[in-house]
Short mmCIF file of C-alpha atoms and ligand atoms in Angstrom, two decimals:
data_model
loop_
_atom_site.label_atom_id
_atom_site.label_comp_id
_atom_site.label_asym_id
_atom_site.label_seq_id
_atom_site.Cartn_x
_atom_site.Cartn_y
_atom_site.Cartn_z
CA MET L 1 -26.42 3.16 21.19
CA THR L 2 -24.61 2.32 17.61
CA SER L 3 -22.05 -0.83 16.60
CA LYS L 4 -19.23 0.07 18.41
CA ASP L 5 -20.95 0.94 21.78
CA TYR L 6 -22.16 -2.58 21.76
CA PHE L 7 -18.91 -3.71 20.63
CA HIS L 8 -17.37 -1.85 24.38
CA GLN L 9 -20.32 -2.60 26.21
CA VAL L 10 -19.25 -6.75 25.24
CA PHE L 11 -15.87 -6.10 26.75
CA SER L 12 -16.87 -3.64 29.11
CA SER L 13 -18.91 -6.69 30.74
CA MET L 14 -15.67 -8.87 30.43
CA PRO L 15 -13.38 -9.63 32.96
CA ARG L 16 -10.63 -8.92 30.19
CA GLN L 17 -10.34 -7.62 27.00
CA GLY L 18 -8.17 -9.92 25.25
CA PRO L 19 -6.88 -13.49 25.89
CA GLY L 20 -4.32 -13.82 28.69
CA TYR L 21 -4.87 -14.85 32.43
CA PRO L 22 -2.16 -14.31 35.25
CA GLU L 23 -0.16 -17.11 35.17
CA ALA L 24 0.91 -16.32 31.06
CA THR L 25 1.63 -12.78 32.93
CA ARG L 26 3.69 -14.06 35.73
CA LYS L 27 5.60 -16.49 33.78
CA ALA L 28 6.67 -13.44 31.34
CA TRP L 29 7.95 -11.15 34.40
CA SER L 30 9.62 -14.47 35.79
CA LEU L 31 11.46 -14.31 32.57
CA ILE L 32 12.98 -10.41 32.89
CA PRO L 33 16.60 -11.20 34.23
CA SER L 34 17.46 -7.97 36.10
CA VAL L 35 14.21 -5.87 37.70
CA PRO L 36 15.33 -2.56 38.96
CA PRO L 37 13.27 -2.14 43.07
CA HIS L 38 11.37 -0.17 42.41
CA PRO L 39 10.90 0.22 38.87
CA ALA L 40 8.70 1.88 36.36
CA ILE L 41 6.25 0.07 34.31
CA LEU L 42 4.22 0.94 30.90
CA ASP L 43 1.65 -0.85 29.86
CA ILE L 44 -0.04 -0.14 27.28
CA GLY L 45 -3.17 -1.26 25.63
CA CYS L 46 -4.33 -2.41 29.08
CA GLY L 47 -8.47 -2.18 28.70
CA THR L 48 -9.91 -2.35 32.43
CA GLY L 49 -6.23 -3.66 33.80
CA THR L 50 -6.02 -7.40 34.89
CA GLN L 51 -2.72 -7.45 33.50
CA THR L 52 -2.25 -4.07 35.30
CA ARG L 53 -2.84 -5.24 38.75
CA ASP L 54 -1.09 -8.48 38.04
CA LEU L 55 1.80 -6.68 37.13
CA ALA L 56 0.88 -4.18 40.52
CA GLY L 57 1.22 -8.01 42.91
CA LEU L 58 4.70 -9.16 40.79
CA SER L 59 6.49 -5.88 41.89
CA ASP L 60 6.97 -2.83 43.77
CA GLY L 61 6.70 -0.67 41.50
CA THR L 62 4.47 2.21 39.48
CA ILE L 63 2.74 1.15 36.31
CA THR L 64 1.62 3.61 33.75
CA ALA L 65 -1.53 2.08 32.29
CA VAL L 66 -2.22 3.52 28.91
CA ASP L 67 -5.67 3.36 26.71
CA ASN L 68 -7.92 4.81 24.16
CA TYR L 69 -10.47 3.91 25.94
CA GLN L 70 -11.27 6.13 28.95
CA PRO L 71 -14.57 4.61 30.35
CA PHE L 72 -11.93 1.62 30.58
CA LEU L 73 -9.57 3.69 32.55
CA ASP L 74 -12.30 4.54 34.68
CA ARG L 75 -12.20 0.65 36.02
CA ILE L 76 -9.22 0.39 36.62
CA THR L 77 -9.17 4.15 38.88
CA GLY L 78 -11.63 2.07 41.05
CA TRP L 79 -10.24 -1.35 41.55
CA SER L 80 -6.53 0.79 42.22
CA LYS L 81 -8.80 2.45 45.53
CA GLN L 82 -10.68 0.13 46.31
CA GLU L 83 -7.51 -1.67 46.49
CA GLY L 84 -5.10 0.10 48.38
CA LEU L 85 -2.48 0.89 44.68
CA SER L 86 -3.71 4.10 43.48
CA ASP L 87 -0.07 5.41 44.62
CA ARG L 88 1.12 3.04 42.37
CA VAL L 89 -1.07 2.59 39.36
CA ARG L 90 -1.65 5.59 37.38
CA THR L 91 -4.04 5.56 34.23
CA VAL L 92 -3.36 7.70 31.21
CA GLN L 93 -5.69 8.51 28.44
CA ALA L 94 -3.58 8.31 25.44
CA SER L 95 -2.88 6.44 21.88
CA MET L 96 -1.14 4.07 21.24
CA ASP L 97 0.83 5.98 18.36
CA ASP L 98 1.14 9.03 20.16
CA LEU L 99 1.67 8.78 23.61
CA PRO L 100 2.75 11.74 25.50
CA PHE L 101 6.35 10.62 27.76
CA GLU L 102 9.40 11.15 28.25
CA LYS L 103 12.62 9.52 26.49
CA GLU L 104 13.50 6.15 28.03
CA GLU L 105 10.92 7.29 30.93
CA PHE L 106 10.43 3.69 31.70
CA ASP L 107 12.18 0.42 33.01
CA ILE L 108 9.53 -2.21 31.55
CA ILE L 109 7.22 -1.69 28.68
CA TRP L 110 4.75 -3.78 28.81
CA SER L 111 1.81 -4.75 26.93
CA GLU L 112 -0.65 -7.89 26.30
CA GLY L 113 -2.78 -8.43 23.09
CA ALA L 114 -2.68 -4.20 22.01
CA ILE L 115 0.18 -3.69 19.51
CA ASP L 116 -1.37 -6.00 16.52
CA ILE L 117 -3.88 -2.79 16.63
CA MET L 118 -0.89 -0.68 14.98
CA GLY L 119 1.61 -3.41 13.96
CA PHE L 120 4.46 -5.16 15.51
CA GLU L 121 7.20 -3.67 14.56
CA LYS L 122 5.96 -0.42 14.44
CA GLY L 123 4.92 -0.82 17.65
CA LEU L 124 8.42 -2.21 18.92
CA SER L 125 10.33 0.66 16.98
CA LEU L 126 8.27 3.77 18.56
CA TRP L 127 7.83 2.03 22.28
CA LYS L 128 11.59 1.84 22.24
CA GLN L 129 12.48 5.32 22.28
CA TYR L 130 10.53 5.18 26.02
CA CYS L 131 12.36 2.52 27.15
CA LYS L 132 15.72 3.09 29.21
CA LYS L 133 19.39 2.09 27.49
CA GLY L 134 19.03 -1.71 28.96
CA GLY L 135 15.52 -1.48 29.99
CA TYR L 136 12.51 -4.56 28.67
CA ILE L 137 10.03 -4.71 25.76
CA VAL L 138 7.15 -8.01 26.84
CA VAL L 139 4.61 -8.26 24.16
CA SER L 140 1.77 -11.14 23.35
CA ASP L 141 0.83 -10.75 20.01
CA LEU L 142 -1.19 -13.14 17.55
CA THR L 143 1.62 -15.00 15.50
CA LEU L 144 0.84 -17.85 12.96
CA PHE L 145 2.14 -21.56 14.29
CA LYS L 146 1.97 -22.99 11.19
CA SER L 147 2.33 -22.06 8.04
CA PRO L 148 0.69 -21.64 5.15
CA ALA L 149 -2.77 -20.59 7.01
CA PRO L 150 -5.52 -22.48 5.80
CA GLU L 151 -7.83 -20.31 3.36
CA GLU L 152 -10.06 -19.89 5.13
CA LEU L 153 -8.25 -18.48 8.73
CA ILE L 154 -6.39 -16.62 5.57
CA GLU L 155 -9.71 -15.47 4.35
CA PHE L 156 -10.88 -14.13 8.40
CA TRP L 157 -8.11 -12.33 8.70
CA LYS L 158 -8.66 -10.35 5.34
CA PRO L 159 -11.38 -8.18 6.08
CA TYR L 160 -9.17 -6.68 9.90
CA GLY L 161 -6.34 -5.88 7.50
CA VAL L 162 -4.28 -7.91 10.03
CA THR L 163 -1.31 -10.15 8.42
CA VAL L 164 0.31 -12.76 10.72
CA TYR L 165 3.78 -13.71 10.71
CA THR L 166 4.94 -16.59 12.26
CA GLU L 167 7.52 -16.56 15.14
CA GLU L 168 10.70 -16.77 13.04
CA GLU L 169 9.32 -13.63 10.74
CA LYS L 170 8.65 -11.77 14.18
CA SER L 171 12.08 -12.58 15.25
CA ARG L 172 13.50 -11.26 12.76
CA GLN L 173 10.77 -7.50 13.39
CA ILE L 174 12.67 -7.50 17.16
CA SER L 175 16.53 -7.64 15.86
CA ASP L 176 15.42 -4.57 12.82
CA ALA L 177 14.11 -2.49 15.49
CA GLY L 178 17.11 -2.95 16.82
CA LEU L 179 16.17 -5.01 20.06
CA GLN L 180 17.27 -8.82 21.65
CA LEU L 181 14.77 -11.13 22.02
CA LEU L 182 15.47 -13.06 25.08
CA HIS L 183 12.66 -14.86 25.31
CA MET L 184 9.78 -16.74 24.03
CA PHE L 185 7.22 -18.70 24.72
CA ARG L 186 2.95 -18.98 23.51
CA LEU L 187 -0.01 -19.02 25.05
CA GLY L 188 -2.00 -21.81 26.64
CA GLU L 189 -4.83 -22.36 25.27
CA LYS L 190 -6.93 -21.34 28.40
CA GLY L 191 -5.48 -18.06 27.71
CA TRP L 192 -8.54 -17.97 24.52
CA LEU L 193 -11.00 -19.98 25.54
CA GLU L 194 -11.67 -19.86 29.99
CA HIS L 195 -10.35 -16.58 29.81
CA PHE L 196 -11.40 -15.41 26.81
CA TYR L 197 -14.22 -16.51 24.96
CA GLU L 198 -15.67 -18.47 27.33
CA PRO L 199 -16.77 -15.60 29.67
CA MET L 200 -17.53 -13.71 26.04
CA GLN L 201 -19.82 -16.14 25.23
CA GLU L 202 -22.19 -15.62 28.62
CA VAL L 203 -22.12 -11.82 27.29
CA ILE L 204 -23.07 -12.25 23.88
CA THR L 205 -26.28 -14.57 25.28
CA LYS L 206 -27.31 -12.40 27.69
CA LEU L 207 -26.91 -9.78 25.09
CA ARG L 208 -29.18 -10.55 22.06
CA LYS L 209 -31.92 -11.58 24.65
CA GLU L 210 -31.63 -7.65 26.14
CA ASN L 211 -31.26 -6.67 22.18
CA GLY L 212 -31.24 -9.52 19.87
CA ASP L 213 -33.76 -7.50 17.08
CA ALA L 214 -31.48 -3.91 17.11
CA PRO L 215 -29.21 -4.53 13.63
CA GLU L 216 -26.06 -2.89 15.51
CA CYS L 217 -25.64 -5.53 18.45
CA ALA L 218 -26.11 -8.59 16.18
CA VAL L 219 -23.74 -7.65 13.54
CA VAL L 220 -21.50 -7.33 16.89
CA LEU L 221 -21.72 -10.27 18.41
CA ASP L 222 -21.88 -12.26 15.44
CA ALA L 223 -18.57 -11.16 14.32
CA LEU L 224 -17.28 -11.92 17.71
CA GLU L 225 -18.79 -15.09 17.72
CA GLN L 226 -17.43 -15.93 14.55
CA GLU L 227 -14.13 -15.09 16.04
CA ALA L 228 -14.72 -17.88 18.74
CA VAL L 229 -15.03 -20.47 16.14
CA ILE L 230 -12.24 -19.56 13.78
CA TYR L 231 -10.65 -20.27 16.96
CA ARG L 232 -11.85 -23.90 17.46
CA LYS L 233 -11.20 -24.55 13.91
CA TYR L 234 -7.86 -23.78 13.84
CA GLY L 235 -6.25 -22.36 16.83
CA ASN L 236 -3.06 -25.57 16.35
CA TYR L 237 -2.67 -22.31 13.61
CA TYR L 238 -2.23 -19.48 15.28
CA GLY L 239 -2.49 -17.96 19.39
CA TYR L 240 -0.47 -15.22 21.37
CA THR L 241 3.06 -15.78 21.56
CA PHE L 242 4.60 -13.46 24.35
CA PHE L 243 8.10 -11.79 23.20
CA VAL L 244 10.11 -11.01 26.11
CA MET L 245 12.99 -8.19 24.48
CA ARG L 246 16.22 -6.23 26.23
CA ASN L 247 16.82 -2.63 24.87
CA PRO L 248 20.40 -3.24 24.43
C1 SAM C 301 -7.18 -6.20 23.59
S1 SAM C 301 -7.84 -5.43 24.16
C2 SAM C 301 -6.46 -6.12 25.26
C3 SAM C 301 -6.67 -5.46 26.90
C4 SAM C 301 -5.72 -5.73 27.84
N1 SAM C 301 -4.35 -5.42 27.60
C5 SAM C 301 -6.08 -7.88 28.52
O1 SAM C 301 -5.49 -8.54 27.72
O2 SAM C 301 -7.34 -7.89 28.13
C6 SAM C 301 -6.76 -4.06 23.70
C7 SAM C 301 -7.31 -3.29 24.52
O3 SAM C 301 -6.34 -1.61 23.57
C8 SAM C 301 -7.01 -0.18 23.99
N2 SAM C 301 -6.87 0.24 22.09
C9 SAM C 301 -6.99 0.14 21.17
N3 SAM C 301 -7.18 0.49 20.39
C10 SAM C 301 -5.85 1.62 20.97
C11 SAM C 301 -5.37 2.71 20.49
N4 SAM C 301 -5.07 3.55 19.10
N5 SAM C 301 -4.25 3.49 21.90
C12 SAM C 301 -4.41 2.66 22.79
N6 SAM C 301 -5.42 1.47 22.90
C13 SAM C 301 -5.80 0.87 22.55
C14 SAM C 301 -8.45 -1.09 23.57
O4 SAM C 301 -9.38 -0.50 23.80
C15 SAM C 301 -7.85 -1.98 24.15
O5 SAM C 301 -8.88 -1.94 26.18
#
């Protein structure tokens, strides 16, 4: 197995693939001022679909769940069939920077913890075309709560090529993308610990027992554990902010 396989094994074994929790999804949904009776929703970087399921419960709409990793989408196909949702949830394997949709196809574009893969500003500018005029875009993304960040945190992010912007900087990026920021709020710490790093640690412990000697496995598990250590140390400096935006 390659490191990438082990990486996917960790995330496939977790209830969700990024920090978050259902109450935050519900809160963001409640901040959308007006939702049509049967909205067409696009969920980008959906993973195994934790928030996709929540969105299906919150609306009478149809949800198109997009990810570039087919095994995550297969999981969505599995649970949506079991839960009688397959007529409202469809999956599309595609890259978020090359989406196979029509202009203005969706009432609401949703993305939790995934836009940083292509960059906040670039993602918004590109995805906006798929959102109806007067529709909404909701994303959660990594932001800096206190600036400047400590040196150790900057050094930790460097190899990932991540530039983490403040909420003020992101507010400007939103208006530069031609969108209107309606609300923003921060994901609570339990979205990171209880719903993400704690289940991740259980998977890591199990995989270390089973494959601890494989260097391809150890390198992935060490990096993920280090990420959790950094969050526990500097979680007051950064986290996820939900941005609820309107396409005017
Ligand atoms: C941090 S996870 C978030 C998953 C889910 N939204 C959640 O909060 O549990 C990011 C997701 O983006 C997907 N992804 C990575 N690169 C992608 C790309 N270029 N296009 C589409 N999805 C991508 C990953 O497979 C993963 O499921």
